[in-house]
XYZ file of C-alpha atoms in Angstrom:
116
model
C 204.502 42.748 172.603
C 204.830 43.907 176.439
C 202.473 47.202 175.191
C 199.779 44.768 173.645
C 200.119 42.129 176.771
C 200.000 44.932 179.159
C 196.615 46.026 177.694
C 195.309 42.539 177.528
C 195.687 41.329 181.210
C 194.402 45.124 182.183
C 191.365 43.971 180.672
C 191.022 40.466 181.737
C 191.780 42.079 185.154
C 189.367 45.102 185.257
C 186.622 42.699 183.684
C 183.884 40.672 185.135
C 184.462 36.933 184.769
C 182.639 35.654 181.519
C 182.018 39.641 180.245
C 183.293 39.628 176.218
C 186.736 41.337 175.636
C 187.247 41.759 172.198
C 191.200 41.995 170.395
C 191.173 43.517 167.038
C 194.452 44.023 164.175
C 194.205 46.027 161.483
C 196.216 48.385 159.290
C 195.254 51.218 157.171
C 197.110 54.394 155.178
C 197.439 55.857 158.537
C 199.260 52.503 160.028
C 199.101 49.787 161.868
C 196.531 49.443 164.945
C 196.103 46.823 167.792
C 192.954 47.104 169.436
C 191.914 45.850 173.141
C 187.673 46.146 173.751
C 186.379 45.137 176.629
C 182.678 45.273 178.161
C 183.680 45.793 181.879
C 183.246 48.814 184.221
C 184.952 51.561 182.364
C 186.328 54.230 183.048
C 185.898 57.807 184.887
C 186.030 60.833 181.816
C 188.270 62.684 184.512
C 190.463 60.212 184.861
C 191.495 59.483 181.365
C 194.063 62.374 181.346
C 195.981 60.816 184.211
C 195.727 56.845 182.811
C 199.301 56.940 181.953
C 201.352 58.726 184.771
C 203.479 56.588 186.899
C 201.784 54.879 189.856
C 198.342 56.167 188.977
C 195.574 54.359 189.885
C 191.920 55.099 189.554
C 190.444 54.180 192.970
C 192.913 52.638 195.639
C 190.560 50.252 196.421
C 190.217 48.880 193.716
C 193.534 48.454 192.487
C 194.915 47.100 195.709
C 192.348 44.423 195.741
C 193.311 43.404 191.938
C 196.975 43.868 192.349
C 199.454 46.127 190.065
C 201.462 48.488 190.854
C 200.052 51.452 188.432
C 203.085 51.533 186.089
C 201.103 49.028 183.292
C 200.244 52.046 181.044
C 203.121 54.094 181.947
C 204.907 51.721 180.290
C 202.780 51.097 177.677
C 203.057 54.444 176.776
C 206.700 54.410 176.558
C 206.949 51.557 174.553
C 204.641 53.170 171.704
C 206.765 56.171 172.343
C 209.902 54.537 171.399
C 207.951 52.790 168.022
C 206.842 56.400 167.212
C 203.145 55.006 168.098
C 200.929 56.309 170.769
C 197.641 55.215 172.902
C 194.588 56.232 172.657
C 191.716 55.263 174.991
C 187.650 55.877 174.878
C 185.622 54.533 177.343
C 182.140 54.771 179.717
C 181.282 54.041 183.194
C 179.335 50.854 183.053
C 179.816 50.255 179.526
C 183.627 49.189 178.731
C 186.899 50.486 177.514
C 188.873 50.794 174.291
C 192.682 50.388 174.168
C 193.798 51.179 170.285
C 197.724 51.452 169.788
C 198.667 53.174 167.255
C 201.558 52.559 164.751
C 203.173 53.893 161.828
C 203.829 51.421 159.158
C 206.756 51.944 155.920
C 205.623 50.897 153.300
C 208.522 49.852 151.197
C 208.817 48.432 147.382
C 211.334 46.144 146.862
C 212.773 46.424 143.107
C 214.252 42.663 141.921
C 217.699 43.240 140.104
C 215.999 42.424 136.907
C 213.719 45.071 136.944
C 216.592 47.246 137.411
């Protein structure tokens, strides 16, 4: 939940007031995925690498005047760590960003004891 929330208020924070953010579930063979879209400013291609180190932030300015302290996505990161998931991010200057999470789902059968 603190992975997912994390992503969410990123986006409601990096976003221009009344610009569409989009949240999207679903779950495949490969897992389960949790997806945060938004339309805002994006992101720089060189600074994707770097989105998840402690205390990184993007441009100073920016950051300062939004608040944070540039450990959101650190810890994001650990917490899909520690659920075997991971992140994965695209995005585009002036076009938006993509959060997806990434999880691995069991999939289990249960057997009744009549079928035994």
């Amino acid at each position: 939940r603190s992975a997912f929330s994390n992503l969410v208020f990123n986006a409601i924070r990096y976003t221009p007031a009344g610009t569409e953010i989009t949240l999207r579930w679903y779950q495949n063979a490969a897992g389960a995925h949790l997806e945060v879209d938004d339309k805002g400013q994006g992101i720089d291609p060189a600074a994707l690498p770097h989105l998840t180190e402690r205390f990184y932030r993007i441009d100073k300015g920016r950051s300062s005047s939004t608040g944070g302290t540039g450990l959101g996505l650190a810890i994001v990161k650990h917490v899909l760590l520690r659920h075997q998931g991971q992140l994965e991010v695209t995005s585009k200057p002036n076009v938006g960003s993509c959060f997806t999470c990434h999880f691995p789902v069991q999939v289990t059968t249960s057997v009744s004891a009549s079928d035994a």
